[in-house]
Each structure stands twice: as structure tokens, then as C-alpha cells.
Coordinates of N, CA and C and ligand atoms in Angstrom, one line a residue:
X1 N -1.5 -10.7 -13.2 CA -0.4 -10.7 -12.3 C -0.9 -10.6 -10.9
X2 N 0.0 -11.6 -10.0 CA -0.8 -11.2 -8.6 C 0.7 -10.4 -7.8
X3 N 0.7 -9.2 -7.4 CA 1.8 -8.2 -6.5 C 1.6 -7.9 -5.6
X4 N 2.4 -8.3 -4.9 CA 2.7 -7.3 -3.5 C 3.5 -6.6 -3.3
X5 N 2.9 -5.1 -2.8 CA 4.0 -4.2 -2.5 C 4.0 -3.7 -1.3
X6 N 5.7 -3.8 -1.1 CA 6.2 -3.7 0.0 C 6.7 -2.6 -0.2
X7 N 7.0 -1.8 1.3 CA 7.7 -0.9 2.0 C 7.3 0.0 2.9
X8 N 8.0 0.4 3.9 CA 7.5 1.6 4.6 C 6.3 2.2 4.6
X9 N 5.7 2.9 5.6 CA 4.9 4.0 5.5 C 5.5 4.9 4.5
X10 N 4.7 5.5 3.5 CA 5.1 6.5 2.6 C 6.0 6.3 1.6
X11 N 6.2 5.0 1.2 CA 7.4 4.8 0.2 C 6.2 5.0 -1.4
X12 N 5.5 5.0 -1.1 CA 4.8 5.1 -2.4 C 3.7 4.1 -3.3
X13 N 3.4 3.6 -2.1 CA 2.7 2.0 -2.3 C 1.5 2.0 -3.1
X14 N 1.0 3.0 -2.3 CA -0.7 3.1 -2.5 C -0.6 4.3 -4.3
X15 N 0.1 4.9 -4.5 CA 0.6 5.9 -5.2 C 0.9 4.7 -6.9
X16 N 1.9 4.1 -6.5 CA 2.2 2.9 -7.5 C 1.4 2.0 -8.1
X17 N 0.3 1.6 -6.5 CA -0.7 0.6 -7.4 C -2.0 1.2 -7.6
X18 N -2.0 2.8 -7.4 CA -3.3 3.3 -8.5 C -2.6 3.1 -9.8
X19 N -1.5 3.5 -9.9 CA -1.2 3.4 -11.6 C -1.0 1.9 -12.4
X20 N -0.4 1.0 -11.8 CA -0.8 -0.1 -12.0 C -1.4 -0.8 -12.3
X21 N -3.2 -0.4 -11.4 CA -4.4 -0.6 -11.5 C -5.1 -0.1 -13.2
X22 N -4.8 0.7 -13.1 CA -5.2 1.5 -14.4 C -4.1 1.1 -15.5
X23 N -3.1 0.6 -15.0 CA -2.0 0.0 -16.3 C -2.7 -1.6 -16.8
X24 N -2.7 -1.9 -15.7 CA -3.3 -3.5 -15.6 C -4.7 -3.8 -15.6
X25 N -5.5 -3.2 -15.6 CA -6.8 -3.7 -15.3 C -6.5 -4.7 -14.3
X26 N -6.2 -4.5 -13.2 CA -6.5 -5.6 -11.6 C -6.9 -4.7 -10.6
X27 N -7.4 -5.2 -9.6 CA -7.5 -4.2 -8.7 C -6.4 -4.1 -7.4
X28 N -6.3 -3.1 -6.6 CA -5.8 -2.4 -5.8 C -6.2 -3.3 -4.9
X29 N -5.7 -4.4 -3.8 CA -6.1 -4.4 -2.6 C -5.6 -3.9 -1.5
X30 N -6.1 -3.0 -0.7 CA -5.5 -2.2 0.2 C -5.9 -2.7 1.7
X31 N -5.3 -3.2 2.6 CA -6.2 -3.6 4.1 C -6.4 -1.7 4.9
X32 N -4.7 -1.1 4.2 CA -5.8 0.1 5.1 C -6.9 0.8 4.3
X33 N -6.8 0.9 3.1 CA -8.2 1.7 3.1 C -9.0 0.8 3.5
X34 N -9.3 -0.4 3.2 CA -10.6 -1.5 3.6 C -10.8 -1.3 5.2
X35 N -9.8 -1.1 6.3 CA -10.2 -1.1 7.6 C -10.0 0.6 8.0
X36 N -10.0 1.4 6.8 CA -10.4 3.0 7.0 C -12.3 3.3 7.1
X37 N -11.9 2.6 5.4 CA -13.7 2.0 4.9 C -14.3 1.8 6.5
X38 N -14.3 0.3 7.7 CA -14.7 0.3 8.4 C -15.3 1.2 9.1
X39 N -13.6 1.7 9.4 CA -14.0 2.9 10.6 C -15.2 3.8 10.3
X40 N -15.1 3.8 8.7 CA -15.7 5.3 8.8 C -17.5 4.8 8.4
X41 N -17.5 3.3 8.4 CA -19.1 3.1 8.1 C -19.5 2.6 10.0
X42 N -18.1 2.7 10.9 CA -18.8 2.6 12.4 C -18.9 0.9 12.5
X43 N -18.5 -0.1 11.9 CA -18.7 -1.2 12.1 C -18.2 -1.3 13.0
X44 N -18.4 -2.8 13.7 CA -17.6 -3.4 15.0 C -16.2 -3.7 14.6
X45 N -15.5 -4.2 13.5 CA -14.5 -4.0 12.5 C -13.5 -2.9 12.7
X46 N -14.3 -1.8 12.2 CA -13.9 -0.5 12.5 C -13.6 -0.3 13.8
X47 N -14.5 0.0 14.8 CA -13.9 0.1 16.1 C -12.9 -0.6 16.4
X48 N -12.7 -1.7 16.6 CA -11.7 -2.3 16.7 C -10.2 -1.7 16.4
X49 N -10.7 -1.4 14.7 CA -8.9 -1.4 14.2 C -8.8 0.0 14.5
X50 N -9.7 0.8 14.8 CA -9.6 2.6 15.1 C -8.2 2.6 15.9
X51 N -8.3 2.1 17.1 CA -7.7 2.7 18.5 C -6.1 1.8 17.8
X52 N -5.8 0.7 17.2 CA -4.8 0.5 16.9 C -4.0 1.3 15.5
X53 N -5.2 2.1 14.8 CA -4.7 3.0 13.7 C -4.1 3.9 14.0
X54 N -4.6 4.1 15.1 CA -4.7 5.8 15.7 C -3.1 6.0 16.3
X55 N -2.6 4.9 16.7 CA -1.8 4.9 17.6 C -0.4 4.1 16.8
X56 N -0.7 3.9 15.3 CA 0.7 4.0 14.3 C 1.0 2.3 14.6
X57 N -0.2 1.6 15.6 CA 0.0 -0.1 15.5 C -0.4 -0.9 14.6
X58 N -0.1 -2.0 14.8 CA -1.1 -3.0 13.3 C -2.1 -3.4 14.9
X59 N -3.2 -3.9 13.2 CA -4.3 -4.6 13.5 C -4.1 -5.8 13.7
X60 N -4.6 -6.3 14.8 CA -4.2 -7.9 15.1 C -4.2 -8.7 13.6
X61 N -3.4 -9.4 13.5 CA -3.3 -10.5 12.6 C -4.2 -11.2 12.1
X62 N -5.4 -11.9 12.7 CA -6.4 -12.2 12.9 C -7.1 -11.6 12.0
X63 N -7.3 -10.6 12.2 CA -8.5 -9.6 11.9 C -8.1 -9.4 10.4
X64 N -7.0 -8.9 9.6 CA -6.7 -8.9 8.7 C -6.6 -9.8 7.5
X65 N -5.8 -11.0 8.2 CA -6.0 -12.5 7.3 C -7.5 -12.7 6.8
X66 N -8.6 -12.6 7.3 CA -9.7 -12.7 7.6 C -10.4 -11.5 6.3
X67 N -10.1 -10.4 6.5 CA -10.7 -9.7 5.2 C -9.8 -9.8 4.0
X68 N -8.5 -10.6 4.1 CA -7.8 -10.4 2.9 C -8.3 -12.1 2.2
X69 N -8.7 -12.9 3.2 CA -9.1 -14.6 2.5 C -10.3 -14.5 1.4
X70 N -10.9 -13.6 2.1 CA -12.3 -13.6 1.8 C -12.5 -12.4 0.4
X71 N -11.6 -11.1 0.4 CA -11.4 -10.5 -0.7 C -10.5 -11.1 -1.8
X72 N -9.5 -11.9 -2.1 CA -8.6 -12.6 -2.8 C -9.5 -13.6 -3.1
X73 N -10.6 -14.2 -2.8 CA -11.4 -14.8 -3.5 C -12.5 -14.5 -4.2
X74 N -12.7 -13.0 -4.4 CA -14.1 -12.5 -5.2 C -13.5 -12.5 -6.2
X75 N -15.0 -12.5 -7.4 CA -14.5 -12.5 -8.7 C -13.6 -11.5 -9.0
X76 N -13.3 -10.2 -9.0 CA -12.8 -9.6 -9.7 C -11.0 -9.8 -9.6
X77 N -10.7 -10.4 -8.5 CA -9.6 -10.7 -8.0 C -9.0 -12.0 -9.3
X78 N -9.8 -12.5 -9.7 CA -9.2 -13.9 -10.3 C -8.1 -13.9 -11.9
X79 N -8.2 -12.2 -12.2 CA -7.5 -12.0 -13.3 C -5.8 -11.4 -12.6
X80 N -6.0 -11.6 -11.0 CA -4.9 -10.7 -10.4 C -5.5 -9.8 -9.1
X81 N -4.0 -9.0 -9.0 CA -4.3 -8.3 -7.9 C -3.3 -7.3 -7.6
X82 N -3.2 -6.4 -7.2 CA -2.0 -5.8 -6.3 C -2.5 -5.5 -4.7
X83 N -1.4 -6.5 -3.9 CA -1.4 -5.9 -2.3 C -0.6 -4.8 -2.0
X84 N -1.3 -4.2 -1.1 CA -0.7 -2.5 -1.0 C -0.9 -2.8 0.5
X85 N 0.1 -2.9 1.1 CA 0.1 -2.9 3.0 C -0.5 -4.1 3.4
X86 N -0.2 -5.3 2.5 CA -0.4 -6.6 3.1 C -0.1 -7.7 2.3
X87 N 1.1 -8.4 2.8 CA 1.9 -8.8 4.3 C 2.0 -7.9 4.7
X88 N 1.8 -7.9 6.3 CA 2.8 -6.7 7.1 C 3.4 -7.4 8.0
X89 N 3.3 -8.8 8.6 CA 3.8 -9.8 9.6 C 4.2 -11.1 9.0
X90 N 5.1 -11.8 9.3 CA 5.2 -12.9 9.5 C 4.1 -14.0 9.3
X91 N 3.5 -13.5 10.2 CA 2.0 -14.7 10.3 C 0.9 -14.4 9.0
X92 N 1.3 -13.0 8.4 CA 0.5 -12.7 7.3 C 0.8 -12.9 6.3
X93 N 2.3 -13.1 6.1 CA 2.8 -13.7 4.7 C 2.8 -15.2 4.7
X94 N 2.9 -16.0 5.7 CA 2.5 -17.1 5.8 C 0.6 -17.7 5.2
X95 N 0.0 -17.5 6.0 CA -1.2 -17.2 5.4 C -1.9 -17.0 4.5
X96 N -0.5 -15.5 3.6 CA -1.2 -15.5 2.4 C -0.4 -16.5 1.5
X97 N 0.3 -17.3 1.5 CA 1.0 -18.3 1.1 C 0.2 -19.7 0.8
X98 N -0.9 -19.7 2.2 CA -1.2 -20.6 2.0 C -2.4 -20.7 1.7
X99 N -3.4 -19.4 1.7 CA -4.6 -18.9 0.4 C -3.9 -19.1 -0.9
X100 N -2.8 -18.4 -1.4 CA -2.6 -18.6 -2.8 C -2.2 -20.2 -3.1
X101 N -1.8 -20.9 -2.4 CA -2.0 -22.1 -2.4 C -3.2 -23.0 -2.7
X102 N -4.0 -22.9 -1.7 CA -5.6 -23.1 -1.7 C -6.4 -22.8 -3.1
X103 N -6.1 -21.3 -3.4 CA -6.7 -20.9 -4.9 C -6.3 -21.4 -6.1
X104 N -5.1 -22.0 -5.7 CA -4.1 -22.1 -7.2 C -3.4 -21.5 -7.9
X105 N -3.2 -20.4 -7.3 CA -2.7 -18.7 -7.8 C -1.4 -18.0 -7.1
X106 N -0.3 -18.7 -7.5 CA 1.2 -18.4 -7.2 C 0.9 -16.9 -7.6
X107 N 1.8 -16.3 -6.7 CA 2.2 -15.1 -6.4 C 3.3 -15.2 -7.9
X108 N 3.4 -13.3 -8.3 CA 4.0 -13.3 -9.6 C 5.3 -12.6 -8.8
X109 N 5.0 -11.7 -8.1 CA 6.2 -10.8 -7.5 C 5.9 -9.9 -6.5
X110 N 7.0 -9.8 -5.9 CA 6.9 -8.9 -4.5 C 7.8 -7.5 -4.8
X111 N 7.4 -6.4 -4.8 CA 8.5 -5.2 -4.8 C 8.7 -4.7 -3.8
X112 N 9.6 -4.0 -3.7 CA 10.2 -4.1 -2.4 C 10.5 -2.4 -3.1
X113 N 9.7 -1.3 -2.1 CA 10.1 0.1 -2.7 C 11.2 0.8 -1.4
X114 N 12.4 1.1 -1.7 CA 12.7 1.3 -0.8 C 13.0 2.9 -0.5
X115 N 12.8 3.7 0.7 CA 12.9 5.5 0.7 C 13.3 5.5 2.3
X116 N 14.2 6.7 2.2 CA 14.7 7.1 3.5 C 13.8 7.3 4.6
X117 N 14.3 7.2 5.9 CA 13.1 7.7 6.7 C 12.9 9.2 6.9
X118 N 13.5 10.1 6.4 CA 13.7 11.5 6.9 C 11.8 12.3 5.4
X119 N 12.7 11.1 4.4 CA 11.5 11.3 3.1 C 10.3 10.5 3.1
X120 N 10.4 9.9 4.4 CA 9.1 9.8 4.6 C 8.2 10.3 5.6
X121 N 9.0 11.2 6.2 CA 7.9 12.4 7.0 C 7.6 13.3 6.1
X122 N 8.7 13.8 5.4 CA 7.8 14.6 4.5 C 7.0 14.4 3.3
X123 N 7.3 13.4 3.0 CA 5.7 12.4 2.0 C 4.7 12.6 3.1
X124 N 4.3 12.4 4.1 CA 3.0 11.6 5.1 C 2.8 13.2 5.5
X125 N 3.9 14.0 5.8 CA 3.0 15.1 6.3 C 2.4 15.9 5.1
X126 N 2.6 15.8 4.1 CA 2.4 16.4 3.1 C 1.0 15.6 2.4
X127 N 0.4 14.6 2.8 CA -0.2 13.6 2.2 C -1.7 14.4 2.3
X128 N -2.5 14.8 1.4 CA -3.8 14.2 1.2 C -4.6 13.6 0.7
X129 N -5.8 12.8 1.3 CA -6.5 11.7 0.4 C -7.7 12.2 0.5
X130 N -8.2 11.5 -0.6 CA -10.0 12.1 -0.8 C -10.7 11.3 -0.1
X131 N -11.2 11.9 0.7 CA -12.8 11.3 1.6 C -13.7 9.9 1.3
X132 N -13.6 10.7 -0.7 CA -15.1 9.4 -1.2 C -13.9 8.3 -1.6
X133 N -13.2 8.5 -2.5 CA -12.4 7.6 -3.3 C -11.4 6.9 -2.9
X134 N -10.7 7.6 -2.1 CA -9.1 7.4 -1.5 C -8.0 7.8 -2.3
X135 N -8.1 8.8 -3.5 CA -6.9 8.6 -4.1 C -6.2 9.8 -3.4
X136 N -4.8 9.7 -3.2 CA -3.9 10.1 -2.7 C -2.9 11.4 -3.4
X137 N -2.7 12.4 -2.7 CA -1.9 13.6 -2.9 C -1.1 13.9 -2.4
X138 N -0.3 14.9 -2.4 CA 0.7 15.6 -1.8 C 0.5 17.2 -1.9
X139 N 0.3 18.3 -1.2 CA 0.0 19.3 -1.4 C 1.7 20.3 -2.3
X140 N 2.6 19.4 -2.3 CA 3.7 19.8 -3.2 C 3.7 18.7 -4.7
X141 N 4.2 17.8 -3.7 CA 4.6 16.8 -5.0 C 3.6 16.4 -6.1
X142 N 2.2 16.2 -5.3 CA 1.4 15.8 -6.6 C 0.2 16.1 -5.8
X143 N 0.1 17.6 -6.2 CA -1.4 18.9 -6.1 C -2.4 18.0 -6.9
X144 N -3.6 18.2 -6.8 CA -4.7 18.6 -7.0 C -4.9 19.9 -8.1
X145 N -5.6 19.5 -9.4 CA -5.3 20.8 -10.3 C -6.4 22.0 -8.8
X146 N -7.6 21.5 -8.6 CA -7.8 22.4 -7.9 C -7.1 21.8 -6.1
X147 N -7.1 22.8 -5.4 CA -6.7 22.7 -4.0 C -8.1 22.2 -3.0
X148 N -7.6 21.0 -2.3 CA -8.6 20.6 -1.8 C -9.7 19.6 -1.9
X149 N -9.7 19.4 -3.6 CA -10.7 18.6 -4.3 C -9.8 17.5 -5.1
X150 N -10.5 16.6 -5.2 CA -10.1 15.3 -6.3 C -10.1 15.4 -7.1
X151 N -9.1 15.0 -8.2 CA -9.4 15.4 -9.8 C -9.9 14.4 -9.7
X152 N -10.2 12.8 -9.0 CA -11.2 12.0 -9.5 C -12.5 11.9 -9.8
X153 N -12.8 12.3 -8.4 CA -14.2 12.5 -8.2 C -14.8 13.5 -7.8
X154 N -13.9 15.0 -7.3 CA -14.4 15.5 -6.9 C -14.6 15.6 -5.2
X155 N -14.3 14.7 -4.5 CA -14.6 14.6 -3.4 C -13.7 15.9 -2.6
X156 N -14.1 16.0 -0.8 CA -13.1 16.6 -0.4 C -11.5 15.9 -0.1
X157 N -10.6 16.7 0.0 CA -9.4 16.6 0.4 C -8.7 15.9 1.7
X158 N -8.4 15.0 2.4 CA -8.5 15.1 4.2 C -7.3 14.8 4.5
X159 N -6.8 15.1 5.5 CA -5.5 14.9 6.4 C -5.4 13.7 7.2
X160 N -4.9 12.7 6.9 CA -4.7 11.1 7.3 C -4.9 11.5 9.2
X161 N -5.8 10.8 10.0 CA -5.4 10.9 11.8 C -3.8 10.7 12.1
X162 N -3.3 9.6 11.5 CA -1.8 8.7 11.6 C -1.1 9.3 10.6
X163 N -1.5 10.8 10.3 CA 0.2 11.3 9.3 C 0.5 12.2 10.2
X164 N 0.3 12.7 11.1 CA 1.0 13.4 12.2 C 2.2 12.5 12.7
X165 N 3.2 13.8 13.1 CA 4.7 13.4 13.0 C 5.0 11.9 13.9
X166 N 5.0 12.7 15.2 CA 4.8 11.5 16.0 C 4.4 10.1 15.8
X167 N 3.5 10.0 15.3 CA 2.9 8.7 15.0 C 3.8 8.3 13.7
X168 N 3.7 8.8 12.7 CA 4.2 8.5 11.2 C 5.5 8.1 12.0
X169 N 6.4 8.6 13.0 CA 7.8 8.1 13.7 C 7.3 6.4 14.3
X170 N 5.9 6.3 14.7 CA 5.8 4.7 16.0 C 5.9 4.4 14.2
X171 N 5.3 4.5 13.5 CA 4.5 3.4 12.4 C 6.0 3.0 11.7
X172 N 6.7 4.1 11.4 CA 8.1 3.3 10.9 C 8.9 2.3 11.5
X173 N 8.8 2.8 13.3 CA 9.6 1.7 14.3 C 8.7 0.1 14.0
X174 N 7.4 0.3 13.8 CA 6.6 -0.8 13.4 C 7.1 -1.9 12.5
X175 N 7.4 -0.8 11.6 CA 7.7 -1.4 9.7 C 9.1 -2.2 10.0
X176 N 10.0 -1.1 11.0 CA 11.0 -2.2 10.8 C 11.1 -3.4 11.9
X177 N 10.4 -3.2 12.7 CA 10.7 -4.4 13.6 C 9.8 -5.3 13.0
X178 N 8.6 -5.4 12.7 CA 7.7 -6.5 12.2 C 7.7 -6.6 10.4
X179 N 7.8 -5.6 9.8 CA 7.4 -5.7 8.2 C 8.4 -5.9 7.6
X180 N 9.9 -5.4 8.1 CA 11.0 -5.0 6.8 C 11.6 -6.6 6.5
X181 N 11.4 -7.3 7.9 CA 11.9 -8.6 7.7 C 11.4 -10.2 6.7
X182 N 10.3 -9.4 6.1 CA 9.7 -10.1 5.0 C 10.7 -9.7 3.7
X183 N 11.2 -9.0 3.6 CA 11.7 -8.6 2.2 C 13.0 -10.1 2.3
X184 N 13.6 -10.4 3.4 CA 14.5 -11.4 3.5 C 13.3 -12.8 3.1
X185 N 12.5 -12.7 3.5 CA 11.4 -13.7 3.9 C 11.1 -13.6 2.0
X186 N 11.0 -13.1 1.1 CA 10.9 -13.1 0.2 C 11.8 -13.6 -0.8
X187 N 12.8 -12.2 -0.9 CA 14.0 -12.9 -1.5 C 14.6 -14.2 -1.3
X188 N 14.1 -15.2 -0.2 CA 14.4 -16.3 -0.1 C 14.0 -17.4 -0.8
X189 N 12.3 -16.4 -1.0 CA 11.5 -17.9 -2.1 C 11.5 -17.1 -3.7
X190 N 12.6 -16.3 -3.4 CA 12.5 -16.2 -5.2 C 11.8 -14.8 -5.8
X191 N 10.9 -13.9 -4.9 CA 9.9 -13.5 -5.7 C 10.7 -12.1 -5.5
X192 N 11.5 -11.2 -4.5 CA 11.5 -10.3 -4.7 C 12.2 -9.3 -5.6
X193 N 11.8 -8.2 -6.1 CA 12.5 -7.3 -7.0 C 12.8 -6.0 -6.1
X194 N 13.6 -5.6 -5.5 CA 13.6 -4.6 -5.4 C 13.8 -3.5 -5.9
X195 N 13.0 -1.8 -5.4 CA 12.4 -0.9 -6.7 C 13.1 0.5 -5.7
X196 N 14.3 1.2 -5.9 CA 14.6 3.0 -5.9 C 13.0 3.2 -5.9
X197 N 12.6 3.9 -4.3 CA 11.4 4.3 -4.3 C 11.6 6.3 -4.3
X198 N 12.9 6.3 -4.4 CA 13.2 7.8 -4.7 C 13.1 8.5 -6.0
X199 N 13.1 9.9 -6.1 CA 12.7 10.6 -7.4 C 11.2 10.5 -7.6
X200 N 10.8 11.1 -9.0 CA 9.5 11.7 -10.0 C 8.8 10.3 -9.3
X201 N 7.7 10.3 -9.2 CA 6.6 9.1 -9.3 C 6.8 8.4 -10.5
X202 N 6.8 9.6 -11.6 CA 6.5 8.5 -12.8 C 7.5 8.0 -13.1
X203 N 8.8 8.1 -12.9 CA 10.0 7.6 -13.1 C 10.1 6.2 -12.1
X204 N 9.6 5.9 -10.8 CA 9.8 5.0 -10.0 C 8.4 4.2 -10.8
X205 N 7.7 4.8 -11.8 CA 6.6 4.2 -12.4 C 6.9 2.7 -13.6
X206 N 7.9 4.0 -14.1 CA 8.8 3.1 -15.5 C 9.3 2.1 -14.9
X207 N 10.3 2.1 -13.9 CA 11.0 1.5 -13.2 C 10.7 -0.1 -13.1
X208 N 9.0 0.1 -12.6 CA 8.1 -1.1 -11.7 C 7.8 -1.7 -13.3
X209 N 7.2 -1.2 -14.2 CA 6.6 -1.9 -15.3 C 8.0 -2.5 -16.2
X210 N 8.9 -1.5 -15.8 CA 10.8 -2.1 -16.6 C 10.2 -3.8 -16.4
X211 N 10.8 -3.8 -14.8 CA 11.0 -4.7 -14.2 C 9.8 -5.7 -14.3
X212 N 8.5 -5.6 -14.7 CA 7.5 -6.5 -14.3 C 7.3 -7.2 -16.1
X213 N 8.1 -6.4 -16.7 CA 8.1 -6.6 -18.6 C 6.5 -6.0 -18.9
X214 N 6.0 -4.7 -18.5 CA 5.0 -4.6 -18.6 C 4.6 -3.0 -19.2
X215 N 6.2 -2.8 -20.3 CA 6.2 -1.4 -20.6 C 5.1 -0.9 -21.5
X216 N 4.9 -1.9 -22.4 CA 4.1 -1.3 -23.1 C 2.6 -2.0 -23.5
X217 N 2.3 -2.7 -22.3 CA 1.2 -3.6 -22.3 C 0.2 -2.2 -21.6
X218 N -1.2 -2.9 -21.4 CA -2.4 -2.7 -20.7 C -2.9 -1.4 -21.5
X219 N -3.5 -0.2 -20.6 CA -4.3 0.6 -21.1 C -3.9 2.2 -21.4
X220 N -2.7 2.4 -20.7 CA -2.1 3.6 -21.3 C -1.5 3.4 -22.5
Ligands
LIG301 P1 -1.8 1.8 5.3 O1 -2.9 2.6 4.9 O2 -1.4 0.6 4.6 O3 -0.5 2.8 5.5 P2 1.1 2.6 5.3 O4 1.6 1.3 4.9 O5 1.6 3.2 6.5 O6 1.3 3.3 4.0 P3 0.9 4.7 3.6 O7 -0.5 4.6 3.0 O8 1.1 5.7 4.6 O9 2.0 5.0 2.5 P4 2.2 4.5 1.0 O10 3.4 3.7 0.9 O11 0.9 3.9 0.4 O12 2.5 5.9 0.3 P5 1.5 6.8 -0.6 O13 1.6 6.2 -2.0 O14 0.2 7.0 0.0 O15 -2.0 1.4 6.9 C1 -2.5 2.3 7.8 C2 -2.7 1.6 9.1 O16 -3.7 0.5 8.9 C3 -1.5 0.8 9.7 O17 -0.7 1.7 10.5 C4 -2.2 -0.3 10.5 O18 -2.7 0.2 11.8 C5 -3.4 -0.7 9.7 N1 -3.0 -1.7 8.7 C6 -3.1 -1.7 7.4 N2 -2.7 -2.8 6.8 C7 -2.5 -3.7 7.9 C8 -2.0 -5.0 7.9 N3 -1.7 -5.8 6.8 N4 -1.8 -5.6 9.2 C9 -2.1 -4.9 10.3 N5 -2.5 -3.6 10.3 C10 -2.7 -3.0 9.1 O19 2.4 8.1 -0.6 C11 2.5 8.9 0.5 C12 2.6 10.4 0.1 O20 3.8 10.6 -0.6 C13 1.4 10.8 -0.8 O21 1.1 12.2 -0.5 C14 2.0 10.8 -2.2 O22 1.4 11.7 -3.1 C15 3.5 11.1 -1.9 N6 4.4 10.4 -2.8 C16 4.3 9.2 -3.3 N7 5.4 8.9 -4.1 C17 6.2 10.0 -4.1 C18 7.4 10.3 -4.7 N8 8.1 9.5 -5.5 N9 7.9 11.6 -4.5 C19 7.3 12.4 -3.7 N10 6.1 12.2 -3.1 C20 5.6 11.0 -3.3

């Protein structure tokens, strides 16, 4: 299957397609952890997209098309995929329209998760991710058996720079002036499903696999 998931800061994107990933054997493509990854190995990359992260903006367009052409063509990509925070523009759903074109590899479906904005301050301020891995918490909704540490790996715990209030507020004004307008842009060519991104995780979990006919497939 190749997915894209859409919604908001905090609707649960990155949350959905760890389990996915592990449901489906595909991988997770994420542009922000990949341009987190930068920052934090100091590339010219990283600098770059820092001071637009920092500040709840997107990364030029450019810059993103550009690591997503080049990852959607490595092997491991060719059994599928899930996008997690990419399309975010206009010019990037175009683009990727016309890579999956190029490869041969029609897009299977777009979800569209949708959550209030009041629940998604309190998802983002509540958020932490692990250092090594990136996998994602909530210090309420979904602890860490221990506090602080990954049940994955073990790594430390960290507080996102862009989950502070203020910002998590520019990054939403973001979503809806440039991102929300894909879900029309979708629905038009057929692919979207829209997904209740409210309630239990694993209930908005059932939900996505209801919908994808993928209840009782893969590795759980
Ligand atoms: P990115 O990393 O993509 O952030 P985002 O889209 O703002 O999304 P988040 O990761 O904040 O939220 P999510 O929907 O994945 O929610 P999650 O599952 O983590 O982008 C960061 C920045 O990078 C952008 O601002 C931009 O600068 C740049 N960037 C990235 N892609 C770009 C692109 N394509 N173009 C240009 N710039 C780009 O959940 C959040 C929290 O809620 C977690 O703590 C989780 O445990 C909790 N939670 C999840 N589901 C539930 C639930 N059902 N109930 C309660 N809590 C829940």
C-alpha cells in the first residue's frame, strides 16, 4: 500500500503510522523526523530547515520534494509506504503525483485524520519523543512503562523545540492556510478517506485498518 496521512499538527499521524508500519511491514516516511535527523547530525540541510522549524513554518518546498524523490525510490520503499507530514503544499502534492507517476506506483489512499484545535494543544504539549528512535509519547495518554525512557529502545525522553504553546498555535495557522486545502485537492481525485482522529489510539487504529480492508492482515 502506498498512504498518505494527513492532518494537523497532533492529530495523530506519526502515532498511526508506527502501527501501521508494524501492521504492514512498509515503512514510515516522515519529512519531519528526516529534517529533525538533519538538524541534529548539523548538516547544511539541517541548518537550513532549523530556523523554519523553530518558528512553526514549513521548509521551502524545494528542499523537501528533493528528500522525498530520492527516499520513495530506495528499495525498501517499493513494497509501499506511509507519508506522515508530506504533502503539506500544493506544489508538494503535485510533485508527488508526478514521482508516483514516474515510478509506476499510484497512490492507494490519503486519510484525512481529523481533531479539534483546543486537542491539539493538549496532545503537543503533552508530547514526548525519544532522542535515538523517534517514537512518540504522551506523558498522560500513552506513558512510557518507565518515565522518561523508551520502551523501544531505551533511549532518553525529549520535549519537541515546536511543542511549546505559541508555536504549536503559528503551526496550526500553517496547516490551515497551506495544508488543509489538499484534503479538497484529494477528495477530487478519488483517494480520500476520511478518519474521527478523536478517542483511544487504538480505536482510531481499527478504524484506519476498517477502512484500508486491512483487519486482519499483516503481523499482529
Ligand atoms: P512534523 O514532524 O511533520 O510535525 P506535525 O505535522 O506538526 O505533526 P506532529 O508530529 O506534531 O503530529 P502528529 O500528527 O504526527 O501527532 P503524533 O502522532 O506525534 O513537522 C515538524 C516541522 O517540520 C513542520 O512544522 C515544518 O517546519 C517541517 N516539515 C515537516 N514536513 C514538512 C513538509 N512536508 N514541508 C515543509 N516543512 C515540513 O501525536 C502527538 C501527541 O499526541 C503524542 O504525544 C501522542 O502520543 C498523542 N496522541 C496521538 N494520538 C492520540 C489520541 N488519539 N489521543 C490522545 N493522545 C494522542
Amino acid at each position: 500500500m502506498r498512504l498518505i496521512l494527513l492532518g494537523p499538527p497532533g492529530a495523530g499521524k506519526g502515532t498511526q503510522a508506527q502501527r501501521l508500519t508494524e501492521k504492514l511491514g512498509i515503512p514510515q516516511v516522515s519529512t519531519g523526523d528526516m529534517l529533525r535527523a538533519a538538524v541534529a547530525a548539523g548538516t547544511a540541510l539541517g541548518r537550513e530547515a532549523k530556523a523554519y522549524m523553530d518558528q512553526g513554518a514549513l521548509v521551502p518546498d524545494g528542499v523537501v520534494i528533493g528528500i522525498i524523490r530520492e527516499r520513495l525510490a530506495a528499495p525498501d520503499c517499493r513494497r509501499g509506504y506511509i507519508l506522515d507530514g508530506f504533502p503539506r503544499t500544493a506544489a508538494q502534492a503535485e510533485a508527488l503525483g508526478k514521482t508516483v507517476e514516474d515510478l509506476g506506483t499510484p497512490l492507494t489512499a490519503v486519510l484525512s485524520l481529523t481533531v479539534d484545535p483546543d486537542e491539539v494543544v493538549r496532545r503537543l504539549s503533552g508530547r514526548r519523543t525519544c532522542g535515538t528512535c523517534g517514537a512518540a509519547y504522551h506523558v498522560e495518554n500513552a506513558p512510557p512503562r518507565r518515565a522518561g525512557v523508551c520502551d523501544r529502545c531505551g533511549g532518553a525522553l525529549v520535549q519537541r523545540e515546536d511543542d511549546r504553546e505559541e508555536t504549536i498555535r503559528k503551526r496550526l495557522s500553517v496547516y490551515r492556510d497551506q495544508t488543509a486545502p489538499l484534503v479538497a485537492y484529494y477528495r477530487g481525485g478519488g483517494l480520500l478517506r476520511e478518519v474521527d482522529g478523536r478517542g483511544e489510539i487504538d480505536d482510531i487504529f481499527t478504524r484506519i485498518c476498517r477502512l484500508l480492508g486491512a483487519e486482519g492482515r499483516g503481523r499482529h
